[in-house]
Amino acid sequence: MSATAELPTKEAHVLKGHEGAVLAARFNGDGNYALTCGKDRTIRLWNPHRGILIKTYKSHGREVRDVHVTSDNAKFCSCGGDRQVYYWDVSTGRVIRKFRGHDGEVNAVKFNDSSAVVVSAGFDRSLRVWDCRSHSVEPVQVIDTFLDTVMSVILTKTEIIGGSVDGTVRTFDMRIGREMSDNLGQPVNCISLSNDGNCVLAGCLDSTLRLLDRTTGELLQVYKGHISKSFKTDCCLTNSDAHVVGGSEDGLVLIWDLVDAKVVSKFRAHDLVVTSVSYHPKEDCMLTSSVDGTVRVWKK
Amino acid sequence: MGSDEEDFVFHGTPIEREEEIGSRKKKAVAGASGNLRTLPAWKQEVTDEEGRRRFHGAFTGGYSAGYYNTVGSKEGWAPQSFTSSRKNRAGARKQSVSDFLDEDERAELEGQSLSASSQFDTFGFTAAEHSRKQAEKEQHERPSAIPGPVHDELVAPVSESIGVKLLLKMGWRRGHSIMDVRASSDARREARKAFLAFSADENTKESSDSLVLENEVDTSLDPQFNEDIKFSESTPVYVLNPKQDLHGLGFDPFKHAPEFREKKRSRLSASKEAGFRKPLSMKESLFGPKSGKIAPGFGIGALEELDVEDEDVYAGYDFDQTYAIEDEQPARPSNDSRLRLTSREHNVLPGFGAASNTDYSVDRFDPPKIPKDFVARHKFPGPLEAESKPTASAPPDVPPPEDNSLKLLIDGFATFVSRCGKLYEDLSREKNESNQLFDFLRGGNGHDYYVRRLWEEQQKRSDQSKLQLDVKVSASVQKMTAETRGSLLGERPLPKSLKETEASASSGGSFQFPTNLSDTFTKSASSQEAADAVKPFKDDMAKQERFEQFLKEKYKGGLRTTDSNRVNSMSESARAQERLDFEAAAEAIEKGKAYKEVRRATELPIDFLAGGLQFTSGGTEQIKDTGVVDMKTSKTYPKREEFQWRPAPLLCKRFDLPDPFMGKPATAPRARNKMDSLIFLPDTVKAASGSGASLSARQVSELQEPKKETSVEEPEVEVEVENVERPVDLYKAIFSDDSEDDDEEQPMNGKRQEGQEKKNEAAATTLNRLIAGDFLESLGKELGFEVPADVTYPEGTKPMEEDNKSKGKPDASSEKRPGLKEKPEEKTSSLTLGSGEEKSEKKREKSPGKWSGGNDLSSSDSSGDERRRRKRSKKDRHRKNDSESDSSSDYHKHRLRRKRRESSREKRSSHKKHTKHYKNSSSSRYSADEERKESKREKRRRRD
C-alpha cells in the first residue's frame, strides 16, 4: 500500500491542444518542462506542472513521432513521418537544421549527453548518427545491421542502444567497437534504460515488457498484463528504478514492481491507446500521452 | 644586240615600272643588304617577303590599298550628284515593311499561295478570301460600322463568282433574291432584323423596334451598311438569326397571346433598357434555330440560366442586357413562372404542346438477389472433373499386368491423362493407333488396369483439389481420399499426399518430406512387434503414446489423422522434431539396437553418439527430444551475440571517446541485410566469403529464425508475429520449416553452414518433390528408395564422431549433428587455425550455452578475414566453455594462441588475464562478461 501511495496515479493536469493523436510526451532534462508531439504535425512545449502550453513548433510535414531535448534545454530534435530529423532551437522556434537521409519514417531520436550528435532510428532498418556541431549534412555513421525497423533508441555515454522489430536490442559500444545483439525473439517496440544504466527495459509486441541485464544479456524479469500488440507504446522505469511503467493499448497504464513483476497499480489513464509514458527524472510525476489527443500529468 | 635594235634611237631615260624597280631592288637587297642600311631613312623601302613594296605614301593609298594602291577604284571616283531636298521634303516617304523585303519575301508575304484563279472560282472561295483580306486592310484604316470580330465570319464578302455572272446575265439584279423578290420580302426583313441584332449599339433600338420602325431602318443605316444588308439577302446562309432568349428552340412565348407581346415591348421601350424582338415565325424558325451557335447563351444549356461568368463574354454586345431581361427577370414574377416552365420544355415541337402531367418516370430495378450459396469466383469445370463423374462408380480393381514395363507405362499414362484430361487420351489413342504398347487404350492388354488406374488418379486429383479448397472451411473434414479407400481396401498407400495438403493448409508452407516413403515399401510389419516391446519414451507417457501411434502408422500404413489432434498441444516445429525423433528411434529399434541405447540417444545424445549410432532424417533435421525443446524454448531468449562494430572516428570524437580502431585499416562493412547479400553479392565477394549461395541461403533461413522460434515459444502470439513483415516470402515458404530448430544451433561456424547447405539442398528437393507431386507418387517407388539413401549416413563412419569420442568431451550438440562434410572454405579457414582446433570448432557449434557465438548477421560479411577472426574469438570462447573440466593450462594455451593471433584484441586479452576477477572494472568489462557467461552456461548445463 505504501508503495502505491508513492506512485503518481492521480491526474494533476490534462494538457489539451493537440489535434489528433499525441505520439510522444517527453520531459526535459530537469523535468520542469515537457515536449509533446503528435499527428497534427506540431511539437508543443508545456509546463506540465502548471498545465500551460508554452509554445507550438510547426514545421513538420507529417506526423511527429519523437522528440528529445538537449540537456541544456537550448535545442531539441524531432522526427517523424517526413523522413527527416529536425534540429530546433527552443527559444526561437526555428528549425536549425534538417537531417535528411533516412529512407523511411523516423521512429525515434535522441541526443547524446553532450548534445553533439543526434541518433535517429528509422523504418529503413538503420540508426543514423547526425552531427550537430559541424554543418555536415551527411550522417556521421549509419548503423544498418538491423533486420527490421528500428523502433527505439537510447544513448549512454559510450553506447548506442537500439531496439528493433527484428526482435533484437543491439548495443553498440564505441569504446571497444563491439555490437552486442540481444535477441528477444519478439519485436521490440520500445526500449528504456534504467537509471543506474545496468538494465534495459524492452517493450515487446507480444504484450510483454522484458528487463534485460545489459552486461550479460540475461533476461531478468518479464512484465505482463498490458496490451501491446500493434501500436508503438512506450514503457519506462520510474526514477527510483523501483517500478516499471507501461502503457497499454486499451488506455490503461500499468505499474509493476520491478523485482517481483507484480502489477502494483493499474488505472485508466486514457480512453484510447496510451502511446507514451515519461517519468519525471526526480519527482514522482508522470506524463502519459494518448491517441485521444490528450496528455495527462500524473502525480501522487 | 640585233640589227633592228640598232635602228632605234633612244631619247631621254626610260621610265622604269615599279615592279621592275621592286624586283631589281629585291635583287639589290638580296645582293647587298648591308648597303641598304647605309641609305638614309627616307630612301629605305619596306618590302614584303616577295620584295613587293607594301607601304606607300599617303597619296598612293597608304598600305597596299585601293585600286593598285590608289584610293580610287577601277572606274575612278564618281561623286554623288547633289539633289536638293527642299522640293520633296513635304512628301517624305513613309517607310513600310515591304521596303525592306526581297522580292521573294514580298511574294510570300502577300500570300501568293496556290489557289483557284478567279476565272474558275465557281464558288467564290478564293475571291471571298481575297476580299476579306482587302476588307481587313480597310478595316484598319477606317473604323468599321460594326465593331467586334464576329461580323467577319458572319458576313464574308463575296466577289463575283461565275455563278453571279451567270445570274446577272439572266437578268438577276444585285440585292434581289433569286426567287420572287416580293414574295420573300418577309424573309428579307427578318434577315435584316437578325443582322441588326448583331450590329452596334446605335442600331439596337431600331432593331428591337424593328416591327414598327422597319421603314426607318433603311434610312438610319449608312449606305455601306445598307449595301451589306442587301448583300446578305442574296446569301442568307450567313445571316443567321441569333437565339438570344432562353426559350426552347422555335418556341414563341407570345404565339397565342400577341397582346402580351405588345405589352412587353412597350414596357421595355418605356424602360429604355432593352430591345424586344419578335420571335421567329414558323416558317423562319426552320432555318432560324441553326443559328444557335452565336447566341449569347453560348455554351449554356437550354435549361441553365445565365450565370455571372457568362455575362461578360461578348462585351461588345449588349445581348445580356437587352434580351435576357425578356424572360428571366426575377423582378417580374408575373410571367416568370410560366416562362420558366415553358423554357423547361425545350424539346416541344412547334405545334405540339407539352403534356401537363408526365407519366414518364425512371424505372428503377433492384439489383438481382445473389443466392446465398453463390461463390464470387468462377470454378472451372475442367475436363477432369467433368469426366470423373461418369466414372464415379469405381471400375473393378484389377491386378496389374505381369509386364512390369507395361504396368509402369500404364501408371504413368493414367497419371498424365488424369492431369491433362480425356482429350489427351483420345489424342494419344489416335497417334498410337499402330503402336502395340498402347493397346491398353483400345481395350487390349491391360485395359482394365488402365481404366482402374485412371479412375484412381482422377479420384485422387479431385480429392486433392477439393481438399485444398475445403481446407479453410473445415480442415478436419475427412474426404474419401485414395488413402482412406486404400486403407479400407487393405492397401498400403503412400502417406505423403494427404499429409502434404494438410500441412500446407495448416501451417502455410511447412512441408513434410516423404522420408518414410521408403519405409512404406521396405519395412515389414514384423518389425512392428519388435518396436512394440520397446518403449523409448517411457518417461513421457503422452509421447510414448504418440510414438506408438507413429509406429502403427509407419508399419501399418494408413492416414496420419492423428496429426490434427496433436496440433493443439505442439507447434509445427516441435511436431516435426518429434516426428524425426520417432523415426530415428524406430530405425534404431528396427536395427536391433538395444532399448537402452535408444533411450540414451534421445535423452542423452552424447552417450548415444559415443555408441556410434547416429540418427539422421534427410540429413537436415536434428534429432532432439521435444520435451527438451519445449522446456528450453523459453530460455533460448534472450540470445546474445557479439559482432565487431566499427564506430566512425567522428562519432567517437563527438562522444569524447578514443577510437578503438584508430589506425587500423577499415574493415569491409557487413552486408546490410541478408537479402542484400543474397542478391547483390558479387562473384568475387562470394568467392572470398566461401560458398556464397549457401551462405546467403542460410541467412535467409535465419531471417525466419525469430519468428519460428516465437511460434515455438508462445503459440498464442503467433498470429501477431506473422504480421510483422519480412521481405522474403518465397524463402520463408521454402526454408521456414527447416530452420525451426535453429534456436538450438549455433550459427557462425563451418558446420552450421554445412548443415544449412544440406538443409537448403533438402529444401530444394522437397520443393521439387512438391512440384513433381503426384507424378512421383505414381512412379515414385524407385525414387522413394533413393530419397533416404542419399541423405542418410551409415552409422559410426563419421570421422567427426571419432574425434569427439577420442576427445571424450561431452558435447550435446555435435553428435546430434549428423555427419556433415567439411566444406573447402571451412578447411582453409581452419587451416589457419591449426589442425587441433578444427575439432573444437566443430564441437562448439552445439554448445549448450546459446548466448555466445551465433553470428548470423556477420556471416554475411564479405571479408573472409573478419569472419575468420570472429570465428576464432568465438571459438576460443567456446573452447573455454567446453573445456572447463580441462586443465587450466589448456585454457591458457588457448588464451595465448588467441593473443598471438588476434592483434586487435591483444591488449584486452591480456587485460582479461589480469583483471579477470575485478568484475566491476569497466576496462575489463568484457572479460567480466565472459566470466559471467561462463558461469551461467555452466549452471544451465548442470540444470539440463
mmCIF file of N, CA, C and O in Angstrom, chain A residues 255-285:
data_model
loop_
_atom_site.group_PDB
_atom_site.id
_atom_site.type_symbol
_atom_site.label_atom_id
_atom_site.label_comp_id
_atom_site.label_asym_id
_atom_site.label_seq_id
_atom_site.Cartn_x
_atom_site.Cartn_y
_atom_site.Cartn_z
ATOM 1 N N ILE A 255 1.606 -0.233 -13.641
ATOM 2 C CA ILE A 255 2.868 -0.058 -12.933
ATOM 3 C C ILE A 255 3.183 -1.372 -12.232
ATOM 4 O O ILE A 255 2.369 -1.911 -11.468
ATOM 5 N N TRP A 256 4.336 -1.894 -12.579
ATOM 6 C CA TRP A 256 4.758 -3.160 -11.995
ATOM 7 C C TRP A 256 5.843 -2.883 -10.951
ATOM 8 O O TRP A 256 6.585 -1.909 -11.068
ATOM 9 N N ASP A 257 5.929 -3.797 -10.051
ATOM 10 C CA ASP A 257 7.080 -3.786 -9.184
ATOM 11 C C ASP A 257 8.253 -4.344 -9.976
ATOM 12 O O ASP A 257 8.129 -5.323 -10.710
ATOM 13 N N LEU A 258 9.378 -3.703 -9.850
ATOM 14 C CA LEU A 258 10.494 -4.094 -10.696
ATOM 15 C C LEU A 258 10.950 -5.510 -10.397
ATOM 16 O O LEU A 258 11.234 -6.282 -11.305
ATOM 17 N N VAL A 259 10.979 -5.835 -9.134
ATOM 18 C CA VAL A 259 11.624 -7.091 -8.759
ATOM 19 C C VAL A 259 10.682 -8.272 -8.938
ATOM 20 O O VAL A 259 11.009 -9.232 -9.628
ATOM 21 N N ASP A 260 9.504 -8.184 -8.316
ATOM 22 C CA ASP A 260 8.649 -9.367 -8.398
ATOM 23 C C ASP A 260 7.609 -9.285 -9.511
ATOM 24 O O ASP A 260 6.754 -10.160 -9.600
ATOM 25 N N ALA A 261 7.692 -8.261 -10.346
ATOM 26 C CA ALA A 261 6.864 -8.175 -11.549
ATOM 27 C C ALA A 261 5.376 -8.206 -11.271
ATOM 28 O O ALA A 261 4.586 -8.621 -12.106
ATOM 29 N N LYS A 262 5.005 -7.808 -10.057
ATOM 30 C CA LYS A 262 3.589 -7.739 -9.740
ATOM 31 C C LYS A 262 3.029 -6.417 -10.232
ATOM 32 O O LYS A 262 3.711 -5.390 -10.185
ATOM 33 N N VAL A 263 1.799 -6.456 -10.693
ATOM 34 C CA VAL A 263 1.170 -5.202 -11.076
ATOM 35 C C VAL A 263 0.806 -4.460 -9.808
ATOM 36 O O VAL A 263 -0.057 -4.880 -9.045
ATOM 37 N N VAL A 264 1.482 -3.376 -9.574
ATOM 38 C CA VAL A 264 1.254 -2.618 -8.359
ATOM 39 C C VAL A 264 0.066 -1.689 -8.541
ATOM 40 O O VAL A 264 -0.753 -1.501 -7.662
ATOM 41 N N SER A 265 0.000 -1.132 -9.703
ATOM 42 C CA SER A 265 -1.083 -0.193 -9.946
ATOM 43 C C SER A 265 -1.513 -0.325 -11.390
ATOM 44 O O SER A 265 -0.705 -0.598 -12.284
ATOM 45 N N LYS A 266 -2.788 -0.132 -11.548
ATOM 46 C CA LYS A 266 -3.336 -0.275 -12.888
ATOM 47 C C LYS A 266 -4.513 0.678 -12.944
ATOM 48 O O LYS A 266 -5.475 0.524 -12.197
ATOM 49 N N PHE A 267 -4.415 1.671 -13.733
ATOM 50 C CA PHE A 267 -5.504 2.650 -13.749
ATOM 51 C C PHE A 267 -5.735 3.130 -15.180
ATOM 52 O O PHE A 267 -4.852 3.050 -16.041
ATOM 53 N N ARG A 268 -6.943 3.594 -15.373
ATOM 54 C CA ARG A 268 -7.302 4.057 -16.713
ATOM 55 C C ARG A 268 -6.806 5.480 -16.882
ATOM 56 O O ARG A 268 -7.272 6.399 -16.223
ATOM 57 N N ALA A 269 -5.877 5.634 -17.770
ATOM 58 C CA ALA A 269 -5.315 6.952 -17.991
ATOM 59 C C ALA A 269 -5.996 7.653 -19.155
ATOM 60 O O ALA A 269 -6.200 8.864 -19.132
ATOM 61 N N HIS A 270 -6.325 6.893 -20.141
ATOM 62 C CA HIS A 270 -6.907 7.496 -21.338
ATOM 63 C C HIS A 270 -8.006 6.587 -21.857
ATOM 64 O O HIS A 270 -8.143 5.443 -21.435
ATOM 65 N N ASP A 271 -8.735 7.145 -22.786
ATOM 66 C CA ASP A 271 -9.776 6.344 -23.400
ATOM 67 C C ASP A 271 -9.201 5.430 -24.466
ATOM 68 O O ASP A 271 -9.723 4.360 -24.735
ATOM 69 N N LEU A 272 -8.153 5.920 -25.091
ATOM 70 C CA LEU A 272 -7.596 5.175 -26.214
ATOM 71 C C LEU A 272 -6.160 4.790 -25.886
ATOM 72 O O LEU A 272 -5.679 4.994 -24.775
ATOM 73 N N VAL A 273 -5.523 4.281 -26.910
ATOM 74 C CA VAL A 273 -4.166 3.752 -26.766
ATOM 75 C C VAL A 273 -3.240 4.761 -26.089
ATOM 76 O O VAL A 273 -3.197 5.932 -26.461
ATOM 77 N N VAL A 274 -2.536 4.289 -25.107
ATOM 78 C CA VAL A 274 -1.529 5.122 -24.467
ATOM 79 C C VAL A 274 -0.249 4.986 -25.289
ATOM 80 O O VAL A 274 0.329 3.907 -25.382
ATOM 81 N N THR A 275 0.135 6.060 -25.918
ATOM 82 C CA THR A 275 1.277 5.963 -26.816
ATOM 83 C C THR A 275 2.596 6.136 -26.091
ATOM 84 O O THR A 275 3.602 5.585 -26.497
ATOM 85 N N SER A 276 2.578 6.918 -25.060
ATOM 86 C CA SER A 276 3.863 7.247 -24.473
ATOM 87 C C SER A 276 3.705 7.463 -22.981
ATOM 88 O O SER A 276 2.693 7.985 -22.517
ATOM 89 N N VAL A 277 4.708 7.033 -22.250
ATOM 90 C CA VAL A 277 4.786 7.365 -20.832
ATOM 91 C C VAL A 277 6.179 7.909 -20.583
ATOM 92 O O VAL A 277 7.150 7.456 -21.172
ATOM 93 N N SER A 278 6.223 8.904 -19.744
ATOM 94 C CA SER A 278 7.512 9.507 -19.441
ATOM 95 C C SER A 278 7.525 9.831 -17.960
ATOM 96 O O SER A 278 6.551 10.352 -17.419
ATOM 97 N N TYR A 279 8.619 9.469 -17.338
ATOM 98 C CA TYR A 279 8.666 9.640 -15.904
ATOM 99 C C TYR A 279 9.604 10.780 -15.562
ATOM 100 O O TYR A 279 10.670 10.943 -16.161
ATOM 101 N N HIS A 280 9.170 11.542 -14.592
ATOM 102 C CA HIS A 280 9.956 12.692 -14.174
ATOM 103 C C HIS A 280 11.303 12.232 -13.621
ATOM 104 O O HIS A 280 11.367 11.245 -12.890
ATOM 105 N N PRO A 281 12.364 12.944 -13.961
ATOM 106 C CA PRO A 281 13.683 12.472 -13.534
ATOM 107 C C PRO A 281 13.890 12.517 -12.021
ATOM 108 O O PRO A 281 14.745 11.788 -11.516
ATOM 109 N N LYS A 282 13.139 13.375 -11.348
ATOM 110 C CA LYS A 282 13.388 13.451 -9.902
ATOM 111 C C LYS A 282 12.131 13.207 -9.087
ATOM 112 O O LYS A 282 12.143 12.470 -8.122
ATOM 113 N N GLU A 283 11.065 13.836 -9.488
ATOM 114 C CA GLU A 283 9.860 13.735 -8.672
ATOM 115 C C GLU A 283 9.017 12.552 -9.095
ATOM 116 O O GLU A 283 9.264 11.935 -10.139
ATOM 117 N N ASP A 284 7.998 12.311 -8.323
ATOM 118 C CA ASP A 284 7.046 11.286 -8.695
ATOM 119 C C ASP A 284 5.974 11.921 -9.562
ATOM 120 O O ASP A 284 4.903 12.302 -9.104
ATOM 121 N N CYS A 285 6.315 12.042 -10.759
ATOM 122 C CA CYS A 285 5.406 12.685 -11.705
ATOM 123 C C CYS A 285 5.558 11.950 -13.021
ATOM 124 O O CYS A 285 6.642 11.491 -13.377
#
